[in-house]
Amino acid sequence: FYLTPPQVNSILKANEYSFKVPEFDGKNVSSVLGFDSNQLPANAPIEDRRSAATCLQTRGMLLGVFDGHAGCACAQAVSERLFYYIAVSLLPHETLLEIENAVESGRALLPILQWHKHPNDYFSKEASKLYFNSLRTYWQELIDLNSGETTDVREALINAFKRLDNDISLEAQVGDPNSFLNYLVLRVAFSGATACVAHVDGVDLHIANTGDSRAMLGVQEEDGSWSAVNLSYDHNAQNEHEVERVKMEHPKSEEKSLVKQDRLLGLLMPFRAFGDVKFKWSIELQKRVVESGPDQLNDNEYTKFIPPNYHTPPYLTAEPEVIHHRLRPQDKFLVLATDGLWETMHRQDVARIVGEYLTGVHHQEPIAVGGYKVTLGQMHGLLTERRARISSVFEDQNAATHLIRHAVGNNEFGTVDHERLSKMLSLPEELARMYRDDITIIVVQFNSHVIGAY
Amino acid sequence: AAGMFLRLLSDIQWRAAYPKWRRMTSSQRSTSTAAEPHPVSLPAQAQVVICGGGIMGTSVAYHLSKMGWKDIVLLEQGRLAAGTTRFCAGIVSTARPVSIELKMAHYSNKLYQQLEQETGVQTGYTKTGSISLAQTQDRLISLKRIASSLNVMGIPCEIISPKKVVQLHPLINIHDLVGAMYVPEDALVSSANVSLALATAASRNGVQIHERTSVSHVTVQKGRVTGVETDRGRIQCEYFVNCAGQWAYELGHSGEEPVHIPLHACEHFYLLTHPLEKPLSSSLPTVVDPDGRIYIRNWQGGILSGGFEKNPKPLFTEGRNQLEIQNLQEDWDHFGPLLSALLRRMPGLETLQIMQLVNCPESFTPDMRCIMGESPTAQGYFVLAGMNSAGISYGGGAGKYLAEWMVNGYPSENVWPLDLKRFGTLQSSRTFLRHRVMEVMPLMCDLKVPRWDFQTGRQLRTSPLYDRLDAQGARWMEKHGFERVKYFVPPGKDLLDLDHSKTFYKPDWFDIVGSEVKCCKEAVCVIDMSSFTKFEISSTGDQALESLQYLFSNDLDVPVGHVVHTGMLNEKGGYENDCSIARLSKRSFFMISPTDQQVHCWAWLKKRLPDDSNLIMEDVTWKYTALNLIGPRAVDVLSELSYAPMTAEHFPSLFCKEMSVGYANGIRVMSITHTGEPGFVLYIPIEYALHVYNEVMNMGQKYGIRNAGYYALRSLRIEKFFAFWGQDLDAFTTPMECGREFQVKLEKGMQFLGQEALLEQKQNGVYKRFTMFILEDHDTDMDLWPWWGEPIFRNGRYVGKTTSSAYSYTLERHVCLGFVHHFDEKTGEELVVTTDFINQGEYEIDIAGQRFQAKAKLYPFSSLFTQRRRKDEVELSGYQRE
């Protein structure tokens, strides 16, 4: 079984999406030129989600990748809802009032977000009312709390993350008379999702990260080469601070059982996540909800299963770690990606591949034979490989697609090997998950001219 | 020659190996140590100064000195044969599609073969033969065409099967081949050594050679070369020869009066390997695989292989540039596709070890042909450069022709296709050259099909009607930078794209042109012919008439308003130009010549017209738009638009009158069409062009008017047996040889240029005769189409070549025009060609090796063509080349 290059391309490009920030008077005054995004499933259905939107009542653009586990329900919900929570958190008091008054009097609502969605990125219609009501409760509280202070982006991000996770938890506890919705909110709460979200406003870039997706800045050095700057920390067992944090939050008696086999309670890879109430609720609450829940939930072994050594919940939080970065002209792009990418590629390679793709320059050291003994055949092989590297650039119109091609198809020389690509993409569903994870990538390109003028 | 910047190949050690030449130069030097020798001072004056010590410069010096010119100085900025010449692959190949290039290569081969014996310098000459491979049937056709040309020149040549290829060269993979051409006498040389051998012989004949001497510029006074400024002083001279290779363009531009030499350098790569385990024989034939874009020759037991890639790298666009010189390095990524082609052709070479990838710039010209001849602006300034990477093949022949040109005033062959004067200032823009050579270099390997048009450097000169015509479906070709319409694609009809329309068979526009021709014959068509060269010559007294009477063979002392077709002949009676001249007034004349005559004709006349401020010649080409109204209803359209009677009684043929057309006044109307069909050409001051065109098209509607292009014109003129200058006529053809005695007035009461030669021909007869051939058993749909250059056989014996051909929609047959010679059966001596000789033969035309029966005619069919207006006035002229 062998996929032809056009077949490979159609698989790789099925989910690609590009957005260019519109120009006014032939000029783009935004610090963002646009973004490319793409997803390659390994799970069926894919458990990753992505979102991108422009804030309409405040300035700034939001982009995020969400890696779901134990199903895609939580990732789906977060991808639909989180940006609204963030946008609302950022809104000034007057705007919140205006919105509330509009809802109250049944007038048309000010649009809060302009979404940039691939046709495959869906919103659940059934839950929209429920979600809206929870959001409205949130902004009503914000109105009541009116601190009078200007909104701090860091705080807004943290609040939004925490509030949404709280709402997910509450909705599951309260349930819904509609059995479909009832099952939905439970699935959302019992599954989990990490989130890595970027907020770009002028030169201010905030990354809010919960879990093990990653944000990376591509920087072009003065000599034209590319380097990578991490703008998030993975929340997993490899992160000492994170292990430390978890240990601090629980009694010393649990120290040994907290992290086993690099997993939280020996079960969960990410140390922070949305949903996953099994790591947040008390045992009693879990049992009550499951028992009163629909049969499907009751029949699910996973939901009924209580993690071992479960003494002092919650063990898990959705609170993000927020990093602020002031963009410089040499910061050319930002990559947000789920761990499916970072497992296969080093960030330095990611920076180089995207950088070269975006600038259209493919720095390959010229070959010189010099005094070496090289045969025609060896040289031919070497050149073919180098050509393949360049031609793979030209095949893609989307930086995220280009990265995925490399992530999946790279051979030991760091060049795309079509045969390998073909094999990886033609794996049957049940095998695919063993060789690769879902990959979701957003590549945001910055506008150096605008950034330089700040 | 190029600089000294390239690393040396495994050095050929010519200094040590050739003591004769060495002794000669060192004896001129005060020291003989290897250190920088103290150079001999330059002479203060010389008859000829040649700049460039590569193959071209040394070949010119060699031939000039052989022809008896002794006072010659050759200057080289670096060392002899150190530039492109040193690094060129050394392949002498006669497989050239253009006949004059083929002749040069053939001569070079013969010259190099005996050069070692003549000079004692080892040239490395080895007769290896060459095999040109065909991967496609079309390629095989083009090889067969070349084979036909070679065979009639007596150069052994064979079309062979792939199996035979393996016998000749065991390494070749033949699985994808359909055939090949084998030329057993092609050779290999060490190009640097050939150049040194020529230099040695030249210096024995008295030529002074000075190395490490750079020419900074050439001084010109009153249009004549007076001397050369070098970094070591000035040399006064009468003749300067620019053989500076890729620097020729810059050198041409360095003087006060620029000499435009349109060429541009591109990087050229070839690979050298170590010897094979069992070293390759030095007699193994050279392999050319044009479909793979590569050539492969044996080299010191290994191979040398290079090629012409699709994406060439032009360089030195901004002139000589140290940075670019330093960057001339091996570029393996660039060479990759050629390496793939090499390993595909010879898979056995996989394990062969690389020695080096050589980067050797070559210069290319806008039309893939080399540049030779005298500058149109500076007398005595000669040029030989732009070899399109075939310098070694052409070197001997090109040097010989240029030497003949300088010594005798003209070479012994027609070199118009190579003449510097085919170009003007318009081809010397750096941008144009850069873009064009990027197209030309890949073309070296591309299939050369009929009617090829360059795609780059277009839309430079256009008629004011360009956009109007383009919107109506015009398809364009270019002549001397001018866009001309080939035909009009009717709305809703799509032709093949460019690549697919390449064919040796019936082209996709066949029916389109057919309907344009039909319209010319039955109604009326408009062809925009603005590209023609137009001069006005006038004087205060009779100077204009007197001078023109001397320079043109027909009688120009005709009543005002008459148009005369006449040749502009050289001393031998050959056509330097073929034109129509209208007498506008007693003292002024309007002259129309082919498009590409703009530079040549101007230079020819300038040189020969008396230096008289009362005699004025002006190039008015750009002032007029020319519309050719062809067809029986042209007369109706024009008379309605002008309210003037246009019938033959009032406006006889070959007549010229200024009149109004529509609202526009001062339109020069001439009753000629260049096709033999009835009609008029309107010379319209350009600001009226659109108006007149619109009026003509509106008025013409009821007469069925439509646009037509040059392909229709060509079909019409060829079936009428009209010869065109540049295609059929050249400087070696006289009016007597092409049935145009009636355009020569031997008794016009005064002497004219070429008169003596024509008188002699009139008495003794001609040695070739322009003949029209109708192909008899040729199937237009199925058979290969003739083009030009096809051999003509009479009673099975070769008698000449065709010069042009077209399908005649009236005869429904192909018509070829060409010259018939009479070679003595035993001696091969040329004999007089009589009418009987023509009429009493059985003829065949050889198209790519296949012979078709043809009927020869010396006069056009008149019965077939109705609508002739006046029986006595036969219009016989025409211009442009296709």
Coordinates of N, CA, C and O in Angstrom, one line a residue, chain B residues 597-697:
Chain B
Q597 N 16.5 45.6 -41.7 CA 17.5 46.4 -42.4 C 17.8 47.7 -41.7 O 18.7 48.5 -42.2
Q598 N 17.2 48.0 -40.6 CA 17.3 49.3 -40.0 C 18.7 49.8 -39.8 O 19.1 50.9 -40.1
V599 N 19.5 48.9 -39.3 CA 20.9 49.2 -39.0 C 21.8 49.0 -40.2 O 22.6 49.9 -40.5
H600 N 21.6 47.9 -40.9 CA 22.5 47.6 -42.0 C 22.4 48.6 -43.1 O 23.4 49.1 -43.6
C601 N 21.1 48.9 -43.5 CA 20.9 49.7 -44.7 C 21.3 51.2 -44.4 O 21.9 51.8 -45.2
W602 N 21.1 51.6 -43.1 CA 21.5 52.9 -42.7 C 23.0 53.0 -42.8 O 23.6 54.0 -43.4
A603 N 23.8 52.0 -42.3 CA 25.2 52.0 -42.4 C 25.7 52.0 -43.8 O 26.7 52.7 -44.2
W604 N 25.1 51.2 -44.6 CA 25.5 51.0 -46.0 C 25.4 52.3 -46.7 O 26.3 52.8 -47.4
L605 N 24.2 53.0 -46.6 CA 24.0 54.2 -47.3 C 24.9 55.4 -46.7 O 25.5 56.1 -47.5
K606 N 25.0 55.4 -45.4 CA 25.8 56.5 -44.7 C 27.2 56.4 -45.3 O 27.8 57.5 -45.5
K607 N 27.7 55.2 -45.4 CA 29.1 55.0 -45.8 C 29.3 55.5 -47.3 O 30.4 55.9 -47.7
R608 N 28.2 55.4 -48.1 CA 28.4 55.6 -49.5 C 27.8 56.9 -50.0 O 28.1 57.4 -51.1
L609 N 26.9 57.5 -49.3 CA 26.3 58.8 -49.7 C 27.4 59.9 -49.6 O 28.2 59.8 -48.6
P610 N 27.4 60.8 -50.5 CA 28.4 61.9 -50.4 C 28.2 62.7 -49.1 O 27.1 62.8 -48.6
D611 N 29.3 63.1 -48.6 CA 29.3 63.9 -47.4 C 28.9 65.3 -47.8 O 29.7 66.2 -48.0
D612 N 27.6 65.6 -47.8 CA 27.0 66.8 -48.3 C 25.9 67.2 -47.4 O 24.9 66.5 -47.3
S613 N 26.0 68.4 -46.8 CA 25.0 68.9 -45.9 C 23.7 69.1 -46.6 O 22.7 69.3 -45.9
N614 N 23.7 69.2 -47.9 CA 22.4 69.5 -48.6 C 21.7 68.2 -48.9 O 20.6 68.2 -49.5
L615 N 22.3 67.1 -48.6 CA 21.7 65.8 -48.8 C 21.3 65.2 -47.5 O 22.2 64.9 -46.7
I616 N 20.1 65.0 -47.2 CA 19.6 64.6 -45.9 C 19.0 63.2 -46.0 O 18.1 63.0 -46.8
M617 N 19.4 62.3 -45.1 CA 18.7 61.0 -44.9 C 18.2 60.9 -43.5 O 18.9 61.2 -42.6
E618 N 16.9 60.6 -43.4 CA 16.3 60.5 -42.1 C 15.6 59.2 -41.9 O 15.0 58.7 -42.9
D619 N 15.8 58.6 -40.7 CA 15.1 57.3 -40.4 C 13.7 57.7 -39.9 O 13.6 58.2 -38.8
V620 N 12.7 57.4 -40.6 CA 11.3 57.8 -40.2 C 10.5 56.6 -39.8 O 9.2 56.7 -39.8
T621 N 11.2 55.5 -39.6 CA 10.4 54.3 -39.3 C 9.4 54.5 -38.2 O 8.2 54.0 -38.3
W622 N 9.7 55.2 -37.2 CA 8.8 55.4 -36.0 C 7.7 56.4 -36.3 O 6.8 56.4 -35.5
K623 N 7.8 57.1 -37.4 CA 6.8 58.2 -37.6 C 5.5 57.6 -38.3 O 4.5 58.3 -38.3
Y624 N 5.6 56.5 -38.9 CA 4.5 56.0 -39.6 C 4.0 54.6 -39.2 O 4.8 53.8 -38.9
T625 N 2.7 54.5 -39.1 CA 2.1 53.2 -39.0 C 1.7 52.8 -40.4 O 1.1 53.6 -41.1
A626 N 2.0 51.5 -40.7 CA 1.6 51.0 -42.1 C 0.5 50.0 -42.0 O 0.6 49.0 -41.3
L627 N -0.5 50.3 -42.7 CA -1.6 49.3 -42.8 C -1.7 48.8 -44.3 O -1.7 49.6 -45.2
N628 N -1.6 47.5 -44.4 CA -1.6 46.9 -45.7 C -3.1 46.4 -46.0 O -3.5 45.5 -45.2
L629 N -3.7 47.0 -46.9 CA -5.1 46.5 -47.3 C -5.0 45.6 -48.5 O -4.7 46.1 -49.6
I630 N -5.2 44.3 -48.3 CA -5.0 43.3 -49.3 C -6.4 42.8 -49.7 O -7.2 42.4 -48.9
G631 N -6.6 42.7 -51.0 CA -7.8 42.0 -51.5 C -8.5 42.9 -52.5 O -8.3 44.1 -52.7
P632 N -9.4 42.2 -53.3 CA -10.1 42.9 -54.4 C -11.0 44.0 -53.9 O -11.3 44.9 -54.7
R633 N -11.5 44.0 -52.6 CA -12.4 45.0 -52.2 C -11.6 46.2 -51.5 O -12.3 47.1 -51.1
A634 N -10.3 46.1 -51.4 CA -9.5 47.2 -50.8 C -9.9 48.5 -51.5 O -10.0 49.6 -50.9
V635 N -10.0 48.4 -52.8 CA -10.2 49.6 -53.6 C -11.6 50.3 -53.2 O -11.7 51.5 -53.1
D636 N -12.6 49.4 -52.9 CA -13.9 50.0 -52.5 C -13.8 50.7 -51.2 O -14.3 51.7 -51.0
V637 N -13.1 50.0 -50.2 CA -13.0 50.6 -48.9 C -12.4 51.9 -49.0 O -12.8 52.9 -48.4
L638 N -11.3 52.0 -49.7 CA -10.5 53.2 -49.7 C -11.2 54.3 -50.4 O -11.1 55.5 -50.0
S639 N -11.9 54.0 -51.5 CA -12.5 55.1 -52.3 C -13.7 55.6 -51.5 O -14.0 56.8 -51.5
E640 N -14.4 54.8 -50.7 CA -15.5 55.3 -49.9 C -14.9 56.2 -48.8 O -15.6 57.1 -48.3
L641 N -13.8 55.8 -48.2 CA -13.2 56.6 -47.1 C -12.6 57.9 -47.6 O -12.4 58.8 -46.8
S642 N -12.2 58.0 -48.8 CA -11.5 59.2 -49.3 C -12.3 60.0 -50.3 O -11.8 61.1 -50.6
Y643 N -13.4 59.5 -50.7 CA -14.2 60.2 -51.7 C -13.3 60.4 -52.9 O -13.4 61.5 -53.6
A644 N -12.4 59.5 -53.2 CA -11.5 59.7 -54.4 C -11.6 58.4 -55.2 O -11.7 57.3 -54.6
P645 N -11.6 58.5 -56.5 CA -11.6 57.2 -57.3 C -10.3 56.5 -57.1 O -9.2 57.1 -57.2
M646 N -10.4 55.2 -56.8 CA -9.2 54.4 -56.5 C -9.0 53.3 -57.6 O -8.1 52.5 -57.5
T647 N -9.7 53.3 -58.6 CA -9.6 52.3 -59.6 C -8.3 52.4 -60.4 O -7.7 53.4 -60.3
A648 N -8.0 51.3 -61.1 CA -6.7 51.3 -61.8 C -6.5 52.4 -62.7 O -5.4 52.9 -62.9
E649 N -7.5 53.0 -63.3 CA -7.4 54.1 -64.2 C -6.9 55.3 -63.5 O -6.1 56.1 -64.0
H650 N -7.4 55.5 -62.3 CA -7.0 56.7 -61.5 C -5.8 56.4 -60.6 O -5.1 57.4 -60.2
F651 N -5.7 55.2 -60.2 CA -4.6 54.9 -59.2 C -4.0 53.6 -59.6 O -4.2 52.6 -59.1
P652 N -3.1 53.7 -60.7 CA -2.5 52.5 -61.2 C -1.6 51.8 -60.1 O -1.3 52.4 -59.1
S653 N -1.2 50.6 -60.4 CA -0.4 49.9 -59.4 C 1.0 50.5 -59.4 O 1.4 51.2 -60.4
L654 N 1.7 50.4 -58.4 CA 3.0 51.0 -58.2 C 3.0 52.5 -58.2 O 3.7 53.2 -58.9
F655 N 2.0 53.0 -57.5 CA 1.8 54.4 -57.5 C 1.7 54.9 -56.0 O 1.3 54.1 -55.2
C656 N 2.1 56.2 -55.8 CA 2.0 56.7 -54.4 C 1.4 58.1 -54.4 O 1.8 58.9 -55.2
K657 N 0.5 58.3 -53.5 CA -0.1 59.6 -53.5 C -0.5 59.9 -52.0 O -0.9 59.0 -51.3
E658 N -0.3 61.2 -51.6 CA -0.8 61.6 -50.3 C -2.2 62.0 -50.4 O -2.6 62.7 -51.3
M659 N -3.1 61.4 -49.6 CA -4.5 61.7 -49.7 C -5.1 61.7 -48.3 O -4.4 61.4 -47.3
S660 N -6.4 62.0 -48.2 CA -7.1 61.9 -46.9 C -7.8 60.6 -46.8 O -8.3 60.1 -47.8
V661 N -7.8 60.0 -45.6 CA -8.6 58.8 -45.4 C -9.4 59.1 -44.1 O -8.8 59.4 -43.0
G662 N -10.7 59.1 -44.2 CA -11.5 59.5 -43.1 C -11.2 61.0 -42.8 O -11.1 61.8 -43.8
Y663 N -11.1 61.3 -41.6 CA -10.8 62.7 -41.3 C -9.3 63.1 -41.4 O -8.9 64.2 -41.4
A664 N -8.5 62.0 -41.5 CA -7.1 62.3 -41.5 C -6.5 62.6 -42.8 O -6.7 61.9 -43.8
N665 N -5.7 63.6 -42.8 CA -5.1 64.0 -44.1 C -3.6 63.6 -44.1 O -3.0 63.3 -43.0
G666 N -3.0 63.6 -45.3 CA -1.6 63.4 -45.4 C -1.2 61.9 -45.2 O -0.1 61.6 -44.8
I667 N -2.1 61.0 -45.6 CA -1.9 59.6 -45.5 C -1.2 59.2 -46.9 O -1.7 59.6 -47.9
R668 N 0.0 58.6 -46.8 CA 0.7 58.2 -48.0 C 0.1 56.8 -48.4 O 0.3 55.8 -47.7
V669 N -0.5 56.8 -49.5 CA -1.1 55.6 -50.0 C -0.3 55.1 -51.2 O 0.0 55.8 -52.1
M670 N 0.1 53.8 -51.1 CA 0.8 53.2 -52.2 C 0.1 52.0 -52.7 O -0.4 51.2 -51.9
S671 N 0.0 51.8 -54.0 CA -0.6 50.7 -54.5 C 0.3 49.5 -54.7 O 0.7 49.1 -55.8
I672 N 0.8 49.0 -53.5 CA 1.6 47.8 -53.5 C 1.0 47.0 -52.3 O 0.5 47.6 -51.4
T673 N 1.2 45.7 -52.3 CA 0.8 44.9 -51.1 C 1.9 43.9 -50.7 O 1.7 43.2 -49.7
H674 N 3.0 43.8 -51.4 CA 4.0 42.9 -51.1 C 3.6 41.4 -51.2 O 4.2 40.6 -50.7
T675 N 2.4 41.2 -51.9 CA 1.9 39.8 -52.0 C 1.6 39.5 -53.4 O 1.3 38.3 -53.7
G676 N 1.5 40.5 -54.3 CA 1.0 40.2 -55.6 C -0.5 40.2 -55.7 O -1.1 40.1 -56.8
E677 N -1.2 40.4 -54.6 CA -2.6 40.6 -54.6 C -2.9 42.1 -54.8 O -2.1 42.9 -54.5
P678 N -4.1 42.4 -55.3 CA -4.4 43.9 -55.4 C -4.6 44.5 -54.0 O -4.9 43.8 -53.0
G679 N -4.4 45.8 -53.9 CA -4.5 46.4 -52.6 C -3.6 47.6 -52.5 O -3.0 48.1 -53.4
F680 N -3.5 48.1 -51.2 CA -2.8 49.3 -51.0 C -2.1 49.2 -49.6 O -2.6 48.5 -48.7
V681 N -1.0 49.9 -49.5 CA -0.4 50.1 -48.2 C -0.6 51.6 -47.8 O -0.3 52.5 -48.6
L682 N -1.1 51.8 -46.6 CA -1.3 53.1 -46.1 C -0.2 53.5 -45.1 O 0.0 52.8 -44.1
Y683 N 0.6 54.5 -45.4 CA 1.6 55.0 -44.4 C 1.0 56.2 -43.7 O 0.7 57.2 -44.3
I684 N 0.7 55.9 -42.4 CA -0.2 56.9 -41.7 C 0.7 57.5 -40.6 O 1.3 56.8 -39.8
P685 N 0.8 58.8 -40.5 CA 1.4 59.4 -39.3 C 0.8 58.9 -38.1 O -0.4 58.7 -38.0
I686 N 1.7 58.5 -37.1 CA 1.2 57.6 -36.0 C 0.0 58.2 -35.3 O -0.8 57.4 -34.8
E687 N -0.1 59.5 -35.2 CA -1.2 60.0 -34.4 C -2.6 59.7 -35.0 O -3.6 59.8 -34.4
Y688 N -2.6 59.4 -36.3 CA -3.8 59.1 -37.0 C -4.1 57.6 -37.1 O -5.1 57.2 -37.6
A689 N -3.2 56.8 -36.6 CA -3.2 55.4 -36.8 C -4.6 54.8 -36.4 O -5.2 54.1 -37.1
L690 N -4.9 55.1 -35.1 CA -6.1 54.5 -34.6 C -7.4 54.9 -35.3 O -8.2 54.2 -35.7
H691 N -7.4 56.2 -35.7 CA -8.5 56.8 -36.4 C -8.7 56.0 -37.8 O -9.7 55.6 -38.1
V692 N -7.6 56.0 -38.5 CA -7.7 55.4 -39.8 C -8.0 53.9 -39.7 O -8.9 53.4 -40.5
Y693 N -7.4 53.2 -38.7 CA -7.7 51.8 -38.6 C -9.2 51.6 -38.3 O -9.9 50.8 -38.9
N694 N -9.8 52.4 -37.4 CA -11.2 52.3 -37.0 C -12.1 52.6 -38.3 O -13.0 51.9 -38.5
E695 N -11.7 53.6 -39.0 CA -12.5 54.0 -40.2 C -12.5 52.8 -41.2 O -13.5 52.5 -41.8
V696 N -11.3 52.3 -41.4 CA -11.1 51.2 -42.4 C -11.9 50.0 -41.9 O -12.7 49.4 -42.7
M697 N -11.9 49.7 -40.6 CA -12.6 48.5 -40.2 C -14.1 48.7 -40.2 O -14.9 47.8 -40.6

